[in-house]
Backbone atoms as SQL, in Angstrom:
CREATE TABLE atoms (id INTEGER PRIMARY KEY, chain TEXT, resi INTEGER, resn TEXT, atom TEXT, x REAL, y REAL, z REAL);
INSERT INTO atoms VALUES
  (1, 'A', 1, 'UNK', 'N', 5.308, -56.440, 216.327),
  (2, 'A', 1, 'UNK', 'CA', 5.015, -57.538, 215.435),
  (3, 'A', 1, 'UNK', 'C', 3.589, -58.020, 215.594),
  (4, 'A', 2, 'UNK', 'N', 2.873, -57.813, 216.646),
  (5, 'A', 2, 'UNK', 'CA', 1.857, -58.383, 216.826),
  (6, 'A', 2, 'UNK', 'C', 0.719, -57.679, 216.079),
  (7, 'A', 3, 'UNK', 'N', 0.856, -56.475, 215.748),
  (8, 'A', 3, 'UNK', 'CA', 0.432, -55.450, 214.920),
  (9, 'A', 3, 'UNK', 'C', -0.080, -56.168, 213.419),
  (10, 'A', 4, 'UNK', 'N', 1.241, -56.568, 213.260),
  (11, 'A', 4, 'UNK', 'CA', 1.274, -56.726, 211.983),
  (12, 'A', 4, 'UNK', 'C', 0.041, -57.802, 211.448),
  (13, 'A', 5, 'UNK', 'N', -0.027, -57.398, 210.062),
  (14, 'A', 5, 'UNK', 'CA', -0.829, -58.752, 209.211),
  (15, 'A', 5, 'UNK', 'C', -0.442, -60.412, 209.511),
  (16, 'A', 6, 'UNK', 'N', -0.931, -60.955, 209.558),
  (17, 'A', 6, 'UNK', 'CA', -0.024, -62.620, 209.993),
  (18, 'A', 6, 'UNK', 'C', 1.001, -62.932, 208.724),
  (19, 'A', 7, 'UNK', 'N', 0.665, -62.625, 207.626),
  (20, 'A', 7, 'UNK', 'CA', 1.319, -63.015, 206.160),
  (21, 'A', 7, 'UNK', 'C', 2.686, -62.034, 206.346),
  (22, 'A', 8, 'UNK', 'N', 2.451, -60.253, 206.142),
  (23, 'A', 8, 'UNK', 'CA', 3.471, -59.700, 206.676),
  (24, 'A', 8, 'UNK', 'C', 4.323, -60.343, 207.441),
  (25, 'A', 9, 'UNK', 'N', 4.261, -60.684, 208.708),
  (26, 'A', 9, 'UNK', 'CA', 5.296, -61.040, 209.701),
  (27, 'A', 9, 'UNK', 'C', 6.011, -62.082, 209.118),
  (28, 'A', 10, 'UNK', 'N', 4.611, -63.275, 208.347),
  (29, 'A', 10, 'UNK', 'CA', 5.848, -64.314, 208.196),
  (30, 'A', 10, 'UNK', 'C', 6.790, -64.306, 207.219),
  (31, 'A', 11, 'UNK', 'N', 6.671, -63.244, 205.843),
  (32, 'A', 11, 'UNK', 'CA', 7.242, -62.922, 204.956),
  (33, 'A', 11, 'UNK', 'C', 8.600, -62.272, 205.769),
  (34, 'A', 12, 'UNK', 'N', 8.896, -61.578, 206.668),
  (35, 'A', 12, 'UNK', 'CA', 9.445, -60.963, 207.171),
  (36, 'A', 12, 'UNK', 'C', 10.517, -61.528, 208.007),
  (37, 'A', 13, 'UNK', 'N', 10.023, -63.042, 208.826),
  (38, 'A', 13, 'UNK', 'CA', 10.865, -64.127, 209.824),
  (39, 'A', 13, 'UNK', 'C', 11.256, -64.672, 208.713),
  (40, 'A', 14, 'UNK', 'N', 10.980, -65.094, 207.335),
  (41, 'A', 14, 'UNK', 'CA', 11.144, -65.870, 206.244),
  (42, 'A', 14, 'UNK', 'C', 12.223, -65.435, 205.584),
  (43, 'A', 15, 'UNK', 'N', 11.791, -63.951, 205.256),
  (44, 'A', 15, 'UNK', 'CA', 13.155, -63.390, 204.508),
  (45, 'A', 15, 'UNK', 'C', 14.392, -63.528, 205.494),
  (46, 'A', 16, 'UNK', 'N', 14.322, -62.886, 206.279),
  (47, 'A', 16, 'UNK', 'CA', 15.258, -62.753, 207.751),
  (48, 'A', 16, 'UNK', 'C', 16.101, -64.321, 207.707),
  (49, 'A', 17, 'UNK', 'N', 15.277, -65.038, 207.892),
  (50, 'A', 17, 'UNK', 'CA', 15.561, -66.451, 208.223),
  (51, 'A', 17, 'UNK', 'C', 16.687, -66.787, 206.906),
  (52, 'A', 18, 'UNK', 'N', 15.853, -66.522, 205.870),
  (53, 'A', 18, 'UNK', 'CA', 16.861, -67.013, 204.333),
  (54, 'A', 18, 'UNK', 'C', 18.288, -66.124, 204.226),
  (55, 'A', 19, 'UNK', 'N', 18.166, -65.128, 204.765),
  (56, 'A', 19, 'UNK', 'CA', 19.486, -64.005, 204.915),
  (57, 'A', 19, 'UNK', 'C', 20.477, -64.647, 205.641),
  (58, 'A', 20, 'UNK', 'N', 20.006, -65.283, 206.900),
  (59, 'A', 20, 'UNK', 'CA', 21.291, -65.790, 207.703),
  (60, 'A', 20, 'UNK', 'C', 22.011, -66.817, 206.987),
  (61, 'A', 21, 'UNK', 'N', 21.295, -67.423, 206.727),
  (62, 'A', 21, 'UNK', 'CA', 21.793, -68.508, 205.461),
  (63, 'A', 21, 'UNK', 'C', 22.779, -68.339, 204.239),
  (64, 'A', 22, 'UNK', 'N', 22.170, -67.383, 203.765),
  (65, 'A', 22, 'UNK', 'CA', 22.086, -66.717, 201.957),
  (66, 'A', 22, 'UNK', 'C', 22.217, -65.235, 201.887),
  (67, 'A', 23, 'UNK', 'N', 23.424, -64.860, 202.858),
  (68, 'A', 23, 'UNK', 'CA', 23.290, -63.103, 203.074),
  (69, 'A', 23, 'UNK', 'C', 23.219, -62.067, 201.864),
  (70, 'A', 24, 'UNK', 'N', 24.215, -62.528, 200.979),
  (71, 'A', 24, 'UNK', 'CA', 24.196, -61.638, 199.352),
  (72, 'A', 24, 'UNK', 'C', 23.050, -62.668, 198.446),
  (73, 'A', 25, 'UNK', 'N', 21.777, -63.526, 198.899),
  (74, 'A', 25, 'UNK', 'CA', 20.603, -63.719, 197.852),
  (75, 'A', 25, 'UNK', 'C', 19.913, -62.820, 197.334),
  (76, 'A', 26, 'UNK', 'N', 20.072, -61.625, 196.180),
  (77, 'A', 26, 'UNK', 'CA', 19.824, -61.185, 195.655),
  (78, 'A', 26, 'UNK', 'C', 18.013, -60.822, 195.924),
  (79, 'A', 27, 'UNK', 'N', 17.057, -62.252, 195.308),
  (80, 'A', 27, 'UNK', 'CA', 15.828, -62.818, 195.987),
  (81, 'A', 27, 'UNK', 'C', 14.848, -62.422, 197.031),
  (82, 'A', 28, 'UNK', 'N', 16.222, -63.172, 198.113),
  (83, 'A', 28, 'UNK', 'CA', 15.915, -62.787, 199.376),
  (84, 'A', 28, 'UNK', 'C', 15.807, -61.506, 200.373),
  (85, 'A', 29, 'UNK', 'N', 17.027, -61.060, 199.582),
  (86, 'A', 29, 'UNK', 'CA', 17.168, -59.281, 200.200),
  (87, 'A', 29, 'UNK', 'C', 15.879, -58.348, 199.454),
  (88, 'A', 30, 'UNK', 'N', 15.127, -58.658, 198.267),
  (89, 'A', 30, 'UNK', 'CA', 14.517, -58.458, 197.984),
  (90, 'A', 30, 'UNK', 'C', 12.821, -58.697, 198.347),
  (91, 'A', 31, 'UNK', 'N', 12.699, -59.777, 199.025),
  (92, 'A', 31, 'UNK', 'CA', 11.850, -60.155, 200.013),
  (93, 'A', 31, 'UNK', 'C', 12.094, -59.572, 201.092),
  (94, 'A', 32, 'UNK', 'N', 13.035, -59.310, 201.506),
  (95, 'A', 32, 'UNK', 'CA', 13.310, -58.768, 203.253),
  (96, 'A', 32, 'UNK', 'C', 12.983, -57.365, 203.242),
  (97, 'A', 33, 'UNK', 'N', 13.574, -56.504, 201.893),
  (98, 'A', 33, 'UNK', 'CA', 12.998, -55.283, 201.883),
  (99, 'A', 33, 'UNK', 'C', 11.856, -55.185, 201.758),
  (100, 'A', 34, 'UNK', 'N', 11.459, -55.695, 201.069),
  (101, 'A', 34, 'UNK', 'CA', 9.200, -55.464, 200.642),
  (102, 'A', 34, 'UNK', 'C', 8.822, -55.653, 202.004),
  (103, 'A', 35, 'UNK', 'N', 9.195, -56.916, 203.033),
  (104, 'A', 35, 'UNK', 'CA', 8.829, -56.558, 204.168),
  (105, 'A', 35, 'UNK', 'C', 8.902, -55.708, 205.121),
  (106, 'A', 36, 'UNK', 'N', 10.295, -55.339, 205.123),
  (107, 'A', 36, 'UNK', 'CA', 10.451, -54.049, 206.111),
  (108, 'A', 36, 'UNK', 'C', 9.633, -52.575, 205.411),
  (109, 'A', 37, 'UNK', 'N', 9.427, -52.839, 203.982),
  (110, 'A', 37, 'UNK', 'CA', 8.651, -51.501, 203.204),
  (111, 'A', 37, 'UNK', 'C', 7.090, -51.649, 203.842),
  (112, 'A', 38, 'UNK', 'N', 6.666, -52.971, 204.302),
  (113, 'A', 38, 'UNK', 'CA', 5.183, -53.582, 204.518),
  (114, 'A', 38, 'UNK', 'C', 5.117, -52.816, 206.177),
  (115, 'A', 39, 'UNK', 'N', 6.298, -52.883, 206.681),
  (116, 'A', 39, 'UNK', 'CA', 6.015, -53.063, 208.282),
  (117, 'A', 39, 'UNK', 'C', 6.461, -51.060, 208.809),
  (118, 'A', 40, 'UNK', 'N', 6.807, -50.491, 207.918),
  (119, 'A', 40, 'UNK', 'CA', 7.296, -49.356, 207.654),
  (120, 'A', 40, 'UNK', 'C', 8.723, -48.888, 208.770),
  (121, 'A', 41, 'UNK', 'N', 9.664, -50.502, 208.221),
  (122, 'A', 41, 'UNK', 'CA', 10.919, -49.984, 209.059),
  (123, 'A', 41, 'UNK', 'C', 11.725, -49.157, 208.017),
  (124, 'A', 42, 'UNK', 'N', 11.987, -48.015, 207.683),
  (125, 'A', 42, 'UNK', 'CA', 12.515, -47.417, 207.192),
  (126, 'A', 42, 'UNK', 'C', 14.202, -47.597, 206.905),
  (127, 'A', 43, 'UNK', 'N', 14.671, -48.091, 207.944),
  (128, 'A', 43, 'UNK', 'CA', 16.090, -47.837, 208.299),
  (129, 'A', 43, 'UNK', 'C', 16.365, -49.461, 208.068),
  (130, 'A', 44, 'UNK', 'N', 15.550, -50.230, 208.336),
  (131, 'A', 44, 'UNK', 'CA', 16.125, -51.438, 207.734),
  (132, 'A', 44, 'UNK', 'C', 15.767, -51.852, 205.704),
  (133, 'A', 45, 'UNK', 'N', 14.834, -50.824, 205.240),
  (134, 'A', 45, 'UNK', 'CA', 14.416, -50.897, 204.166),
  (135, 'A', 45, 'UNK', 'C', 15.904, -50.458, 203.367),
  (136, 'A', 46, 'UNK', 'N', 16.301, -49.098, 203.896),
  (137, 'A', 46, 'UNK', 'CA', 17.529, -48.506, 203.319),
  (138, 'A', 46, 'UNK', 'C', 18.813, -49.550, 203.632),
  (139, 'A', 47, 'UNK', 'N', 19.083, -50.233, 204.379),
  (140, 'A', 47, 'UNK', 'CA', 20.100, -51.248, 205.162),
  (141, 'A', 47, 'UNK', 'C', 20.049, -52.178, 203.681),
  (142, 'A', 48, 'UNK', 'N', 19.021, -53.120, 203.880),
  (143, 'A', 48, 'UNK', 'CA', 18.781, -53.950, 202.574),
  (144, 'A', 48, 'UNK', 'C', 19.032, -53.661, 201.129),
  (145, 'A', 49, 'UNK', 'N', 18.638, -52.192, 201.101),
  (146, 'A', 49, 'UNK', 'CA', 18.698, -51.641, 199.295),
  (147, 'A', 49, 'UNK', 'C', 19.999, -51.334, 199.508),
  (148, 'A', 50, 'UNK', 'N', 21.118, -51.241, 200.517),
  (149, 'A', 50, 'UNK', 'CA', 22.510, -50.818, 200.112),
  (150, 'A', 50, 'UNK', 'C', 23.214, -52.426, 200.253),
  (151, 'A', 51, 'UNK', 'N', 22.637, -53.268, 200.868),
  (152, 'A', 51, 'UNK', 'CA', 22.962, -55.031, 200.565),
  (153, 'A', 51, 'UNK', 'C', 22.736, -56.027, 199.484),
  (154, 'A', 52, 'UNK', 'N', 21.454, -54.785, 198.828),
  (155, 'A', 52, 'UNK', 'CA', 20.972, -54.885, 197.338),
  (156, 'A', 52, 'UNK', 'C', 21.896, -54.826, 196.377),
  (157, 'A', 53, 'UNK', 'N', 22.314, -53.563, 196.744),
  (158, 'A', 53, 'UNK', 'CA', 23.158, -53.008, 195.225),
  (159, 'A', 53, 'UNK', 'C', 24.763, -53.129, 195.131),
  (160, 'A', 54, 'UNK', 'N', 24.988, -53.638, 196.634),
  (161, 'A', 54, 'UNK', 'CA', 26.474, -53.936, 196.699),
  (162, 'A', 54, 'UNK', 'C', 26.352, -55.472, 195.854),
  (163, 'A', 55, 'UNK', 'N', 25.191, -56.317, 196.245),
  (164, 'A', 55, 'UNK', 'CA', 25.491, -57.558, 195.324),
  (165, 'A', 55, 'UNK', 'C', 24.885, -57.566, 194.051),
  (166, 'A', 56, 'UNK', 'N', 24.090, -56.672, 193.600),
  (167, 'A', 56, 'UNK', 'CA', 23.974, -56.674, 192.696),
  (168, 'A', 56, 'UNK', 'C', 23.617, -54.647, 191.675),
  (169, 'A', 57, 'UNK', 'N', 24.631, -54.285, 191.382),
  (170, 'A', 57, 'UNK', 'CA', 24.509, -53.286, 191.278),
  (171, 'A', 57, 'UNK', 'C', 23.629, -52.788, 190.208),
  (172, 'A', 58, 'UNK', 'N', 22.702, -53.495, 189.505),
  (173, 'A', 58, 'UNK', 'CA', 21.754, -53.242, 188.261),
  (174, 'A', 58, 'UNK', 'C', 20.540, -53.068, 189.244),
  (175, 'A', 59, 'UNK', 'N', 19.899, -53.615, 190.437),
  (176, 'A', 59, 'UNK', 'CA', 18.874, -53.699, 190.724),
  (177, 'A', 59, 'UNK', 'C', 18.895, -52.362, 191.606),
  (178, 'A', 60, 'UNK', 'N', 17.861, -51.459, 190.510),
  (179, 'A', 60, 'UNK', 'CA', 17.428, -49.900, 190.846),
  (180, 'A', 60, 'UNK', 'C', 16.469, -49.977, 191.528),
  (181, 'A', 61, 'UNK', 'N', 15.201, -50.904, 191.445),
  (182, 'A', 61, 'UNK', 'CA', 13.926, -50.666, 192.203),
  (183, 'A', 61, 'UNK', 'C', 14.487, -50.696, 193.479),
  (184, 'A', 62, 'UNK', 'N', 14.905, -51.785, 194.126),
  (185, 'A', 62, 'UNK', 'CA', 14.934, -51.449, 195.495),
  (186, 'A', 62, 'UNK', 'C', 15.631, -50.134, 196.198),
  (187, 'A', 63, 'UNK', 'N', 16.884, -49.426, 195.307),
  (188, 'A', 63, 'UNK', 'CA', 16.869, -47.786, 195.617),
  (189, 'A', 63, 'UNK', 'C', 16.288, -46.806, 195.542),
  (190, 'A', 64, 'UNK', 'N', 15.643, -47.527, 195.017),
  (191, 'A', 64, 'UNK', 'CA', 14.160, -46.169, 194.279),
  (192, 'A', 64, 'UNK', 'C', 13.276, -46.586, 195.474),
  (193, 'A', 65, 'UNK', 'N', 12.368, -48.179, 195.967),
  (194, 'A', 65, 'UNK', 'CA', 12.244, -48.113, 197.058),
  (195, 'A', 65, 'UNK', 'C', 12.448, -47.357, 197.955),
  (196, 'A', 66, 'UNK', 'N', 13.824, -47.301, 198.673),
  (197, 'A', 66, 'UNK', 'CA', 14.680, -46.881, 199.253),
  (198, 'A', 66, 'UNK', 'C', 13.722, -45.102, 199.577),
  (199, 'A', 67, 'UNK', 'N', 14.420, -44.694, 198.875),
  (200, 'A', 67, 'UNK', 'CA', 14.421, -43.429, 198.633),
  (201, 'A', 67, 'UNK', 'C', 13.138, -42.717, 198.766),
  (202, 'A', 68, 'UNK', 'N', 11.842, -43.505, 198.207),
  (203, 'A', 68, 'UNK', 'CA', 10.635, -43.439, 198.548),
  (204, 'A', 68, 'UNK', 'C', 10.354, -43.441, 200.044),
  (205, 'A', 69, 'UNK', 'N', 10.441, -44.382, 200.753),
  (206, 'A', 69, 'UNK', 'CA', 10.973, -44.903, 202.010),
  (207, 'A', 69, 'UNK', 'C', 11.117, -43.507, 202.497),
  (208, 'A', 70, 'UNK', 'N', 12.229, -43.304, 202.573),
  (209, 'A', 70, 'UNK', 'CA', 13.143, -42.069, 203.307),
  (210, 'A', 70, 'UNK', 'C', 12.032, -40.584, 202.970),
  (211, 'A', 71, 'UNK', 'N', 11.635, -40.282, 201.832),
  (212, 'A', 71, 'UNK', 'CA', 10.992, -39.647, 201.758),
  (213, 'A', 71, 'UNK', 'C', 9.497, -39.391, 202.545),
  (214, 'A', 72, 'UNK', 'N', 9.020, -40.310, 202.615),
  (215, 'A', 72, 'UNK', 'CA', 7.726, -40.732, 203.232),
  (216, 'A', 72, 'UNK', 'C', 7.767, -40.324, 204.654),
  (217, 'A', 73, 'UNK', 'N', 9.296, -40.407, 205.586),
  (218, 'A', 73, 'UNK', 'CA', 9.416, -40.457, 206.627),
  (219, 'A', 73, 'UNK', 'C', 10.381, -39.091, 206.476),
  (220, 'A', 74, 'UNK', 'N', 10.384, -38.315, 205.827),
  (221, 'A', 74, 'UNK', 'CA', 11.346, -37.044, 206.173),
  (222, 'A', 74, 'UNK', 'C', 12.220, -37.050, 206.256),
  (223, 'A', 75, 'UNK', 'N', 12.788, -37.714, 205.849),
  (224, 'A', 75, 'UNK', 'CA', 14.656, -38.004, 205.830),
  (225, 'A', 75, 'UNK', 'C', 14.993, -38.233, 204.545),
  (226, 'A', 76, 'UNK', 'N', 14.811, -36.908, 203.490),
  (227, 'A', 76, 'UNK', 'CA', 15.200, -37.275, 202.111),
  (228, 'A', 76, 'UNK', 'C', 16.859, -37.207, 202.137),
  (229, 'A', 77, 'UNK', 'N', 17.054, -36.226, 202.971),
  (230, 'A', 77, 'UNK', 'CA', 18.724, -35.926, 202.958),
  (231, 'A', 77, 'UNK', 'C', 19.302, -37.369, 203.226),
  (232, 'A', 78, 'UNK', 'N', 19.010, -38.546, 203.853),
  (233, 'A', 78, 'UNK', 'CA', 19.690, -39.596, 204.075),
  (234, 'A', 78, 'UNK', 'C', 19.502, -40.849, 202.752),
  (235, 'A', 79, 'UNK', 'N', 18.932, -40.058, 201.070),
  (236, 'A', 79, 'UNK', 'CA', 19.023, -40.538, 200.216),
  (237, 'A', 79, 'UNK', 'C', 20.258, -40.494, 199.627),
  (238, 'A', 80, 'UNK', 'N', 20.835, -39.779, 199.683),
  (239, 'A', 80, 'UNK', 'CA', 21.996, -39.597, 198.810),
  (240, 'A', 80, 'UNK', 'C', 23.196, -40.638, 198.260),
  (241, 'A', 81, 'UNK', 'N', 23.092, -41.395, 199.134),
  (242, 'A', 81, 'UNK', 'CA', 24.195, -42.521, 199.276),
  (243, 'A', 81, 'UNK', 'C', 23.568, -43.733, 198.206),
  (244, 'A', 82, 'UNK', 'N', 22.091, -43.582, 198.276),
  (245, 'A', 82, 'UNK', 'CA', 21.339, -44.561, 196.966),
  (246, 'A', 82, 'UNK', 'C', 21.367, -44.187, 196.182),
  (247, 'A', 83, 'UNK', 'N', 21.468, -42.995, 195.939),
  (248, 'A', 83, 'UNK', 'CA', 21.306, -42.360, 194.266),
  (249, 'A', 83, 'UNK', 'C', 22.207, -42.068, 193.240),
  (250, 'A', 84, 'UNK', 'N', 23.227, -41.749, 194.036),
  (251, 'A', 84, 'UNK', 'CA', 24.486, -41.240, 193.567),
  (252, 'A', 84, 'UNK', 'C', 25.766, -42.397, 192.937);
């Protein structure tokens, strides 16, 4: 974390923070992913886009995210579950 941009991180304790609260906020899971996409956690980016689409199943960007994500890091085979 210390790595990170100062704005990154706090976008990141922020989203986090609004989740414990507001776990299916649509919003928020959407903030939490851009951050974990910012900080390049991969595995929590994919975590979020499947917390995404269980509450709201129209919102494609963040699987497409997703999937980008996974790609970037060599693990296209662990797309499948977003796409399908």
């Amino acid at each position: 974390a210390a790595a990170q941009q100062p704005d990154t991180a706090r976008l990141l304790e922020w989203s986090q923070r609004g989740l414990r609260k507001y776990p299916t906020n649509v919003e928020l899971l959407g903030y939490a992913e851009q951050a974990y996409l910012l900080t390049g956690q991969t595995d929590s980016v994919v975590a979020v886009a499947k917390r995404l689409l269980a509450a709201d199943p129209t919102q494609l960007d963040p699987a497409l995210a997703a999937v980008q994500a996974l790609a970037t890091a060599g693990k296209m085979s662990e797309a499948a579950p977003l796409i399908e």
